[in-house]
Coordinates of C-alpha atoms in Angstrom, one line a residue:
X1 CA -42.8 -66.7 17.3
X2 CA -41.6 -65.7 21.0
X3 CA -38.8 -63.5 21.2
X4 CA -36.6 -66.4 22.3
X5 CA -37.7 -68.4 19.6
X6 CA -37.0 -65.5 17.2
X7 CA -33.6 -65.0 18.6
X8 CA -32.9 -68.4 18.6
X9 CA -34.2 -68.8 14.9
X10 CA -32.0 -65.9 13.7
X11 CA -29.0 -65.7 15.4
X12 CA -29.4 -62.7 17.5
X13 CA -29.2 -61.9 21.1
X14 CA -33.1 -61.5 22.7
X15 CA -31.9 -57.6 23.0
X16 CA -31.7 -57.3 19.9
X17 CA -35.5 -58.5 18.8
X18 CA -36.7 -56.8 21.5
X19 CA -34.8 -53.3 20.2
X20 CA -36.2 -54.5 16.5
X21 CA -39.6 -55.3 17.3
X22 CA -39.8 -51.5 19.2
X23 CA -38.2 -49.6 16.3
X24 CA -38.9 -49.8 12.8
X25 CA -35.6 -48.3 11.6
X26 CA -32.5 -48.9 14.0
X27 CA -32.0 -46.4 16.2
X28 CA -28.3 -46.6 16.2
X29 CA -26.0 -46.9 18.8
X30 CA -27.3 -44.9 22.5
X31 CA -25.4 -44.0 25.4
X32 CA -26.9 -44.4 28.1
X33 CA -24.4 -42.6 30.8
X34 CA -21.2 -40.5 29.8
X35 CA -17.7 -41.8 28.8
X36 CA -15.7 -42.9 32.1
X37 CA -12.1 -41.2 31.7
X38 CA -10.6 -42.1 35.4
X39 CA -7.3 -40.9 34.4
X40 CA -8.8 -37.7 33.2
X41 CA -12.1 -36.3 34.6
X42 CA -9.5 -35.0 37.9
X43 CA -7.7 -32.7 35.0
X44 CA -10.9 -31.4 33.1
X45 CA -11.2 -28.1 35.5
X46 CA -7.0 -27.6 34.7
X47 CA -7.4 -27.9 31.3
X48 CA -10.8 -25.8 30.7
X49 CA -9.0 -22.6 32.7
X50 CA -5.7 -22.7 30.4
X51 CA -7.8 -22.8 27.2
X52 CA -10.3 -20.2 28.7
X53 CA -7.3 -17.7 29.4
X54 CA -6.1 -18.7 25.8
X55 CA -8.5 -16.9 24.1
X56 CA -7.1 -13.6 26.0
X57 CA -3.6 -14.6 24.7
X58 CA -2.2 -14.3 20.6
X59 CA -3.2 -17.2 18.5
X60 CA 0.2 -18.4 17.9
X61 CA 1.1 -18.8 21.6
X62 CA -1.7 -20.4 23.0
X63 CA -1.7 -23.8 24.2
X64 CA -1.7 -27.5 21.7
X65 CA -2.7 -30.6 23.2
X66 CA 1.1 -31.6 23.2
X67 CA 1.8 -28.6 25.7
X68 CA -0.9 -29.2 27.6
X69 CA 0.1 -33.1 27.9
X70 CA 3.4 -32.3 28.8
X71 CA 2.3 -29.5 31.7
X72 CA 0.0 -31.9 33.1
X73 CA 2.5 -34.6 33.4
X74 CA 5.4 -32.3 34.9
X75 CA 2.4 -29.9 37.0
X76 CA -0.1 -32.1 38.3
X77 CA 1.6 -35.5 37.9
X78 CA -1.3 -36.7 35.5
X79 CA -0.3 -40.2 34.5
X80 CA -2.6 -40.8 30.8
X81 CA -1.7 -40.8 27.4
X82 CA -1.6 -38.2 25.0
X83 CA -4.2 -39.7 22.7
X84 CA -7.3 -38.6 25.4
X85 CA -6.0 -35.0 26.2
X86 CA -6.2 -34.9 22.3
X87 CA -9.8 -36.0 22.1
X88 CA -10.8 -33.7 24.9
X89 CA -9.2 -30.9 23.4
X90 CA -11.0 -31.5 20.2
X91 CA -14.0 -31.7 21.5
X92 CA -13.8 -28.4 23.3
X93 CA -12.6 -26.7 20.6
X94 CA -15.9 -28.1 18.5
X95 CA -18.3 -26.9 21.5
X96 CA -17.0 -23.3 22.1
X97 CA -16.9 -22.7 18.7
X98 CA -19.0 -19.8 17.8
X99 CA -22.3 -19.6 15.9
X100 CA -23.6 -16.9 13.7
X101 CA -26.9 -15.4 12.8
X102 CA -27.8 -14.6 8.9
X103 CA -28.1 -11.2 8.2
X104 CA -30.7 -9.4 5.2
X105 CA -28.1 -6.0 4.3
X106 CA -30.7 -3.0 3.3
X107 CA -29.3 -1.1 0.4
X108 CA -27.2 1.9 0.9
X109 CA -24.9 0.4 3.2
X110 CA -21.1 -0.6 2.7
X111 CA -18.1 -2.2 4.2
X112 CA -14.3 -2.0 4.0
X113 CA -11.5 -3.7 4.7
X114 CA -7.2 -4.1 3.3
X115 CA -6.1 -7.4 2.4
X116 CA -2.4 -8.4 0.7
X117 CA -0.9 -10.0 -2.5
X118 CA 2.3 -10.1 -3.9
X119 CA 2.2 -8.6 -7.4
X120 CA 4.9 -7.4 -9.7
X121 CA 5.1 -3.5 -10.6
X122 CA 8.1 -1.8 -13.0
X123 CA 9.7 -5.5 -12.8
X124 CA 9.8 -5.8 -8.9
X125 CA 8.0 -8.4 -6.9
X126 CA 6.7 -6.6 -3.7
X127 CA 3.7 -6.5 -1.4
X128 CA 0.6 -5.2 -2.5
X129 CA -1.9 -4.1 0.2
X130 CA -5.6 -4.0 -1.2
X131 CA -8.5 -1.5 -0.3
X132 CA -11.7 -3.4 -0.9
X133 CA -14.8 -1.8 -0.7
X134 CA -18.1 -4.0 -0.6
X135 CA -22.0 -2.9 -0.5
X136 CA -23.2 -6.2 0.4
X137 CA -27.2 -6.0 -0.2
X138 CA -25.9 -6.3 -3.8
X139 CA -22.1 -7.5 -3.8
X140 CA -21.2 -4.7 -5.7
X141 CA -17.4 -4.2 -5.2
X142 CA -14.6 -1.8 -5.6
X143 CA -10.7 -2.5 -5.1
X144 CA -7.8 -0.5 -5.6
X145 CA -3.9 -1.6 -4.5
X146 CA -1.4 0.3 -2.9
X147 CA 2.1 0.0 -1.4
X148 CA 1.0 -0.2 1.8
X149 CA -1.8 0.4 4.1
X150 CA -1.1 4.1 5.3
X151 CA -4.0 6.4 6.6
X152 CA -3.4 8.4 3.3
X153 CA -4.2 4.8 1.0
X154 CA -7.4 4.4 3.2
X155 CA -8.7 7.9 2.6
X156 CA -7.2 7.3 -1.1
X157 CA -9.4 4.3 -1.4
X158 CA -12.6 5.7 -0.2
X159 CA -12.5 8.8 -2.6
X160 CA -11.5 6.5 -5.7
X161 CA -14.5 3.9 -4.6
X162 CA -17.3 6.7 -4.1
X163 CA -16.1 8.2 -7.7
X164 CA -16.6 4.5 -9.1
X165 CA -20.2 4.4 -7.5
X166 CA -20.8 7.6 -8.3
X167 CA -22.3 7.7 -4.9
X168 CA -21.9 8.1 -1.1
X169 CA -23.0 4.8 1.2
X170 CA -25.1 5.9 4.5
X171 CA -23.1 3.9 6.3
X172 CA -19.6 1.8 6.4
X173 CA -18.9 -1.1 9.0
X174 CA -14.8 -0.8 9.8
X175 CA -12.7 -3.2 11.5
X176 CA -10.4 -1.5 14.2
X177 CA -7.2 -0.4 12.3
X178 CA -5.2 1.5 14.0
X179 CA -5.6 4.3 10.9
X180 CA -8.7 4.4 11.2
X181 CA -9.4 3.9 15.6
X182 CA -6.6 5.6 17.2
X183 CA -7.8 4.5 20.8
X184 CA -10.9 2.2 22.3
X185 CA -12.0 3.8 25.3
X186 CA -13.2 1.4 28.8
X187 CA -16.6 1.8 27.6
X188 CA -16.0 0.6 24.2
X189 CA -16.4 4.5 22.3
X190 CA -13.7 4.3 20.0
X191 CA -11.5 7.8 19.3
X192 CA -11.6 8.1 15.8
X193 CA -7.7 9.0 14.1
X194 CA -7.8 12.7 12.5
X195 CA -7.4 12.2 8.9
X196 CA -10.2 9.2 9.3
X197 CA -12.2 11.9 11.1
X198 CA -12.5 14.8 8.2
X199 CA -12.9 12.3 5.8
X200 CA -16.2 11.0 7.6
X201 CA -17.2 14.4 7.7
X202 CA -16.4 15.6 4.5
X203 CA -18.9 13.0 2.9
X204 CA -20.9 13.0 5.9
X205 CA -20.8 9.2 6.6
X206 CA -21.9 7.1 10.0
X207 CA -19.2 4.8 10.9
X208 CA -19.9 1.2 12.2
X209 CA -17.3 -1.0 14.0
X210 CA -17.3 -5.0 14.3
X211 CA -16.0 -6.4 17.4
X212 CA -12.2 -6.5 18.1
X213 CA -10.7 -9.1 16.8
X214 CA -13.6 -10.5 14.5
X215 CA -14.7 -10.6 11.2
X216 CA -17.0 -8.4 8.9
X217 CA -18.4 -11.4 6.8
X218 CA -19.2 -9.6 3.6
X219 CA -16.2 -7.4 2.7
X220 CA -13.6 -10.1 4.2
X221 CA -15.3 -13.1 1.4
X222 CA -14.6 -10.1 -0.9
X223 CA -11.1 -9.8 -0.2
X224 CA -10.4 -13.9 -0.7
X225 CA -12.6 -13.2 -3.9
X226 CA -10.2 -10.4 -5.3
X227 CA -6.9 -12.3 -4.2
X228 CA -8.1 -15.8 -5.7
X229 CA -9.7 -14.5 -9.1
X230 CA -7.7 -10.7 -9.0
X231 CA -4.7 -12.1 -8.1
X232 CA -3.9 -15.1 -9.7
X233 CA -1.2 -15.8 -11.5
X234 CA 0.6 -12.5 -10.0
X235 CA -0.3 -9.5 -11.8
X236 CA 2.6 -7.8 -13.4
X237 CA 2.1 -4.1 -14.5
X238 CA 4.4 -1.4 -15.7
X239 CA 2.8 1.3 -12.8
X240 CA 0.4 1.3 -9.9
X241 CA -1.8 3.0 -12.1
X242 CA -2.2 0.7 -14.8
X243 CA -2.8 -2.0 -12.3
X244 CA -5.6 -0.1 -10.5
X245 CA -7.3 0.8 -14.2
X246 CA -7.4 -3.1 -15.0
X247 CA -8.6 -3.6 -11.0
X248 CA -11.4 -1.2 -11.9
X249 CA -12.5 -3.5 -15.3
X250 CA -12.3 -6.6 -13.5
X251 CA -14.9 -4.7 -10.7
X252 CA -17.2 -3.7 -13.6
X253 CA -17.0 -6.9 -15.3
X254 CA -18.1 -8.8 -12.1
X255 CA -21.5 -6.9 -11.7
X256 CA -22.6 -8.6 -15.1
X257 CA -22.8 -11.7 -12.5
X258 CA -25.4 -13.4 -11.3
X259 CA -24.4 -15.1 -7.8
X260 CA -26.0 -18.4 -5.9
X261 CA -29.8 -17.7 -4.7
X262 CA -30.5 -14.4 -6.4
X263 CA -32.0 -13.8 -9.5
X264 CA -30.5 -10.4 -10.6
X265 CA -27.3 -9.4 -11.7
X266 CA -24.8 -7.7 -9.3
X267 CA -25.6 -4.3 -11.5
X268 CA -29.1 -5.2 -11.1
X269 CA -29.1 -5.2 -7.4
X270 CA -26.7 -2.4 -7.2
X271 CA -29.5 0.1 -8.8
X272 CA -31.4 -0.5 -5.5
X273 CA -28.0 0.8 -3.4
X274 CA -27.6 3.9 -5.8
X275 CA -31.1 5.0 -5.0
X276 CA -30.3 4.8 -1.3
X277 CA -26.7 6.2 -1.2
X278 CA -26.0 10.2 -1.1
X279 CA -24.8 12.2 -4.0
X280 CA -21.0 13.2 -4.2
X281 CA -19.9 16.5 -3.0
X282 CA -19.3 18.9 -5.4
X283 CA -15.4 18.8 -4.2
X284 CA -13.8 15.6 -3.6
X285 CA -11.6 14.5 0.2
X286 CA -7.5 15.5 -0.5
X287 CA -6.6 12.1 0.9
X288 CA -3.2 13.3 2.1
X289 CA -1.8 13.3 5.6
X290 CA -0.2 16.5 7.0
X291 CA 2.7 17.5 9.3
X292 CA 5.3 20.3 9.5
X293 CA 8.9 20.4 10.3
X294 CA 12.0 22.1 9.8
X295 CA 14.5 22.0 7.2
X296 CA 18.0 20.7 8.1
X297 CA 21.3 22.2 7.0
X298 CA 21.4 20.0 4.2
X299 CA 18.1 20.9 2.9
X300 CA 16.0 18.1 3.7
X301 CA 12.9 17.3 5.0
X302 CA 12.3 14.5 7.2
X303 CA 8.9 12.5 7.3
X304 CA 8.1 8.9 7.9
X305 CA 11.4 8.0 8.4
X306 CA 12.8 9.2 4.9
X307 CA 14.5 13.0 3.9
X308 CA 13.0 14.8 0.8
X309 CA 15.2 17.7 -0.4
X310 CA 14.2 21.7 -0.8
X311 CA 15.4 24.5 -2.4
X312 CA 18.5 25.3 -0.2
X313 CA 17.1 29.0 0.0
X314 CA 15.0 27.2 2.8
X315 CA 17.4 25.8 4.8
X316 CA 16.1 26.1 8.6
X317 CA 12.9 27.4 8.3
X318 CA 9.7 25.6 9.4
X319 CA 7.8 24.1 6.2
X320 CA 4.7 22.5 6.0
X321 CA 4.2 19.0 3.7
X322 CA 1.4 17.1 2.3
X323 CA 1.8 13.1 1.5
X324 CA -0.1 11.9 -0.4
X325 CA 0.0 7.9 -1.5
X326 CA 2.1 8.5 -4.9
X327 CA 3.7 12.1 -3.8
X328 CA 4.9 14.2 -1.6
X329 CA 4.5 18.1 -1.4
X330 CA 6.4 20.6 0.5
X331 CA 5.4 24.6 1.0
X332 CA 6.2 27.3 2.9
X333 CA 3.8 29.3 3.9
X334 CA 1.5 29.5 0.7
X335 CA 4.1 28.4 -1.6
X336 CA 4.5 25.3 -2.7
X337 CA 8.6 24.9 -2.8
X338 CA 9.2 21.0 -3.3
X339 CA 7.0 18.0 -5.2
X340 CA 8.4 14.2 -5.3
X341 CA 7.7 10.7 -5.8
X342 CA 7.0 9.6 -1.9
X343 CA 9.4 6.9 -1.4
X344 CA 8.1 4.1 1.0
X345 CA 10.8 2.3 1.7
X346 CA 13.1 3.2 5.4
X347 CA 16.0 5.9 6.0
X348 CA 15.5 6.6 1.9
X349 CA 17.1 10.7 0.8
X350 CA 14.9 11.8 -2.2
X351 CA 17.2 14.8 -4.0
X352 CA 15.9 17.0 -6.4
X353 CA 19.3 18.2 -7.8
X354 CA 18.2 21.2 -9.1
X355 CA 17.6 21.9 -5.5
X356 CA 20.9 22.0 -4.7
X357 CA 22.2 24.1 -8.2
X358 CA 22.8 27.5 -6.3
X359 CA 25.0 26.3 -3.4
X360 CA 27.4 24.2 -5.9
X361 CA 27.5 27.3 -7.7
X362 CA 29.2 28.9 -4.9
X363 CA 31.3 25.6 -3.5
X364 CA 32.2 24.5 -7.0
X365 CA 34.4 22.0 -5.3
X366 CA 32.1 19.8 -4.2
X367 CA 30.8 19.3 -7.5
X368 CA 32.1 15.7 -8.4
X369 CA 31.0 14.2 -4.8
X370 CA 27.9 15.8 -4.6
X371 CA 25.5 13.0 -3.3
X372 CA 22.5 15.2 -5.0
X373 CA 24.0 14.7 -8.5
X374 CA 25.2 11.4 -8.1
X375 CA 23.2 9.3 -10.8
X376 CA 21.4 12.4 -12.4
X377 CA 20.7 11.1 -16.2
X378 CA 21.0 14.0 -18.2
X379 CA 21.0 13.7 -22.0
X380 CA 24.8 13.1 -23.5
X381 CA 24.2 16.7 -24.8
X382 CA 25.0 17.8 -21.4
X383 CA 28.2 15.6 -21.1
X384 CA 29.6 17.0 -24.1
X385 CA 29.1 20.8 -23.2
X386 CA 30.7 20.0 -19.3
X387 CA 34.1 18.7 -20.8
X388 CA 34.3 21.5 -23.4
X389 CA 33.5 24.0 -20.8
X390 CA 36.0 22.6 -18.3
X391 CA 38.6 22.1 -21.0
X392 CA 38.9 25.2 -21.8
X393 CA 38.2 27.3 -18.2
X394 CA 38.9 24.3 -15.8
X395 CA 37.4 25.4 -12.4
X396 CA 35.5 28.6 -14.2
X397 CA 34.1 26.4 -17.0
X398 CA 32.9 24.2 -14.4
X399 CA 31.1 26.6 -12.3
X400 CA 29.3 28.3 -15.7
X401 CA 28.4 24.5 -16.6
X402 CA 26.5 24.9 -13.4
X403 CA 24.8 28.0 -14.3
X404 CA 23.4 26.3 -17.3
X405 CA 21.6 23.6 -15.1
X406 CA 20.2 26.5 -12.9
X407 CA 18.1 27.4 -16.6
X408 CA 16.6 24.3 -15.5
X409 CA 15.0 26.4 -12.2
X410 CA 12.8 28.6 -14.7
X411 CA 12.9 26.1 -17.6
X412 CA 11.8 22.6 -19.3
X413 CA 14.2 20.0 -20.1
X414 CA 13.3 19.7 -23.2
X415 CA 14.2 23.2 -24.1
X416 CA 17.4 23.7 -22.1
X417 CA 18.1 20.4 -24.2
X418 CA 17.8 22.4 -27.6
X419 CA 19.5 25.2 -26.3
X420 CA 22.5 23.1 -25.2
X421 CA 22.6 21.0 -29.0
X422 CA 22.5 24.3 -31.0
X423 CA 25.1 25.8 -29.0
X424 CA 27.0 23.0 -29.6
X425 CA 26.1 22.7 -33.3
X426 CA 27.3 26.3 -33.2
X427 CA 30.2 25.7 -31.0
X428 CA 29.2 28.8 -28.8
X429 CA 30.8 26.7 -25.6
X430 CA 29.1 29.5 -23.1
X431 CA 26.6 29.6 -20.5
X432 CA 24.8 33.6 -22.5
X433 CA 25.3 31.5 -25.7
X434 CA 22.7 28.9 -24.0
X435 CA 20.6 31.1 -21.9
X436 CA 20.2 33.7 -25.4
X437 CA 19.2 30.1 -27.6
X438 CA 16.4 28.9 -24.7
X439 CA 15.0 32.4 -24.1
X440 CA 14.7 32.4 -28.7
X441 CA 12.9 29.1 -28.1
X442 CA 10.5 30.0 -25.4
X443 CA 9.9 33.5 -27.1
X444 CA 9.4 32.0 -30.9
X445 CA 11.9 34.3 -32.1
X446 CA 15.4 33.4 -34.6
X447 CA 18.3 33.4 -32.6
X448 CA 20.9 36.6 -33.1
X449 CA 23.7 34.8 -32.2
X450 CA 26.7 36.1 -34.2
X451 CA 30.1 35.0 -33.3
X452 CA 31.8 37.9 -35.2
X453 CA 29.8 40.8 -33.4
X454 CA 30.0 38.8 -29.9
X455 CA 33.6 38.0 -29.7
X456 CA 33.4 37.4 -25.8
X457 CA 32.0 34.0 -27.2
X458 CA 34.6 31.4 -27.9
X459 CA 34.1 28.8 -30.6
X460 CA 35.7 25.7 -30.7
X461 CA 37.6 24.8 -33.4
X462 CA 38.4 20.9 -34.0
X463 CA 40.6 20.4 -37.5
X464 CA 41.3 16.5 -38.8
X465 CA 44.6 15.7 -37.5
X466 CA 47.7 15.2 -40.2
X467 CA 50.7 13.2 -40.0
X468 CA 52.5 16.3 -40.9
X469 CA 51.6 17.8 -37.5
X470 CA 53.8 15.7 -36.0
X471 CA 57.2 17.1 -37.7
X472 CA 57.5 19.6 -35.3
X473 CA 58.1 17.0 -32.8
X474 CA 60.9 15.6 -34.6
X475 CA 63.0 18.7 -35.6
X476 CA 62.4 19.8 -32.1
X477 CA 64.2 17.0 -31.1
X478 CA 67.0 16.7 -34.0
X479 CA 68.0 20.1 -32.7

């Protein structure tokens, strides 16, 4: 047949055989010159410069294709529909959209990053922030949570990951967190905080950066890995600690895995990193951050925005304190005068209230509004011994009340306790009565505590009332 018997014959335009009879398989559909946008192509060189500077500018104030629509229509006097500044911003996006290069990780090497999750802890639904620590020639991982991501829970997180490995990694690529970089120079050297500093030199590591603003690969898959599979449903634990010792079990179970396109477990793989990586130091980092200050008139310490309470012996002199991510230690000169739990929330006072024992001593009368004692939960032992001492001295039985919490300066609870609930059992109501029983109890020796050769001690007496004590009252008033 001739083509315009064959187009006739089949119902087709003579195009269309000639297209068939040069291509065995349809080639499709070919432009031969570029879309026409008349209304547009005079606005491409606008648009192109506002999403260029974009990229300079935070992601959540940079420019839709609604904005842009409406600038071009109030700016320029651009007279199209919204539909093609749509498309053309699509299509942008899709062409400056950047391309990577697979990467073969040698062993030895790691990377590290925080990520966030809500969790529960002691019954409170809060913010966990995640250190995640990745060696990506064998996806061996660590992880470890903490209440937020301080310099102290990075350094934290490094010394609990090496002490998993049992190793050192050559190397670790960072992102630039402002705990770890404290400034990027012009020339792109990057000044390195202090704490991030001595770390890197205690275990002798060579730091790596990515580029500002983008991604690590490796460790950040980990930390959608231990949010999606860690995470879910929201953990709930009792303590930090027994959520990081279940963390750690869910790490070592994972290296019984065997991922996509390798045919070795993670542990497998992870021999080959161990070979590589240094031995630990024979002393482990102190992950702690360090300052000094003074102590106020009140006996506290600022740091981070929150007051922790010292001996008031030390009240204006310079002290030096340690933080570390779960405490907080507080010396003076090469004492150590103060310990507590660090508190992370804002404008928090931490008292100690045996801190504050000796000056209530002296001003007894700020004993009931002391903000120290204020929701100290002593046993009802305690209780029981205040109101007979203050029955029976009033302001004096007060102030030796006080002098048996001061035993709680040179002794445990648990044996000032004992002291207090013989004495009572006794009924030796005095401050020597206690101090003698918790000095027998440290000393393993039997009491001497005889109320007939010490007859400074009073004993307290309490007979079963009669209805015949009440007689007196009557004749008393007959007469």
């Amino acid at each position: 047949m001739s083509q315009r018997e064959a187009a006739r014959h089949f119902g087709i335009s003579r195009d269309s055989v000639r297209k068939i009879l040069a291509f065995s398989v349809p080639p499709g559909y070919r432009r031969s010159a570029p879309i026409r946008r008349p209304k547009l192509d005079g606005f491409t060189g606008i648009i192109d410069q506002w999403l260029s500077e974009d990229r300079q500018r935070p992601r959540k104030q940079r420019h839709t294709a609604k904005r842009i629509c409406e600038r071009l229509r109030d700016e320029h006097g651009f007279e199209g529909g919204y539909t093609i500044i749509k498309d053309y911003v699509r299509e942008h996006g899709r062409r400056h959209r950047e391309m990577f290069v697979p990467l073969n990780h040698a062993p030895g090497h790691a990377q590290a990053d925080f990520g966030e999750a809500m969790v529960v802890i002691g019954g409170i639904e809060q913010k966990a922030h995640f250190f995640a620590l990745d060696l990506p020639h064998s996806d061996a991982c660590y992880v470890r949570a903490y209440p937020a991501a301080t310099a102290e829970a990075w350094m934290d997180g490094h010394v609990h990951a090496f002490r998993f490995f049992g190793a050192v990694p050559q190397s670790i690529l960072y992102d630039n967190d402002r705990c770890l970089v404290a400034k990027i120079e012009p020339d792109g050297t990057r000044r390195r905080a202090r704490l991030f500093s001595e770390m890197l030199s205690h275990y002798v590591i060579r730091d790596r950066y990515g580029r500002p603003g983008k991604g690590k690969g490796s460790v950040e898959g980990l930390v959608g890995y231990s949010r999606r599979n860690f995470m879910v449903p929201v953990p709930n634990f009792p303590t930090w600690d027994a959520f990081n010792d279940w963390l750690e079990e869910q790490c070592r179970k994972r290296q019984h895995d065997k991922l996509r396109g390798h045919n070795e477990t993670i542990g497998g793989r992870l021999q080959r990193d161990l070979e590589i990586m240094a031995p630990l130091p024979a002393r482990s980092f102190e992950a702690c951050d360090q300052a000094t200050g003074r102590v106020s008139s009140l006996s506290l310490l600022r740091f981070k925005t929150n007051d922790y309470s010292v001996p008031v012996a030390y009240g204006h002199r310079d002290v030096w304190i340690r933080a570390y991510v779960d405490r907080v230690v507080i010396g003076c000169g090469g004492e150590v005068i103060a310990r507590h739990v660090r508190s992370y929330d804002r404008e928090d006072m931490v008292f100690d209230p045996v801190h504050y024992l000796p000056l209530i001593e002296k001003k007894i009368g700020a004993f009931e509004q002391a903000a120290p004692l204020i929701g100290w939960e002593l046993p009802k032992a305690f209780t029981t011994l205040q109101k007979l001492m203050e029955a029976r001295m009033l302001k004096a039985g007060r102030r030796e009340y006080v002098q048996v919490l001061r035993l709680l300066e040179s002794f445990e609870m648990e044996e000032v306790h004992a002291a207090v609930k013989t004495a009572l059992q006794m009924g030796a109501i005095s401050f020597d009565a206690v101090k003698h029983l918790v000095l027998c109890r440290v000393e393993r020796r039997p009491p001497r505590l005889d109320l007939d050769v010490y007859p400074y001690l009073p004993r307290a007496k309490v007979a079963t009332t009669s209805p015949s004590s009440y007689m007196c009252l009557t004749t008393g008033a007959s007469t």
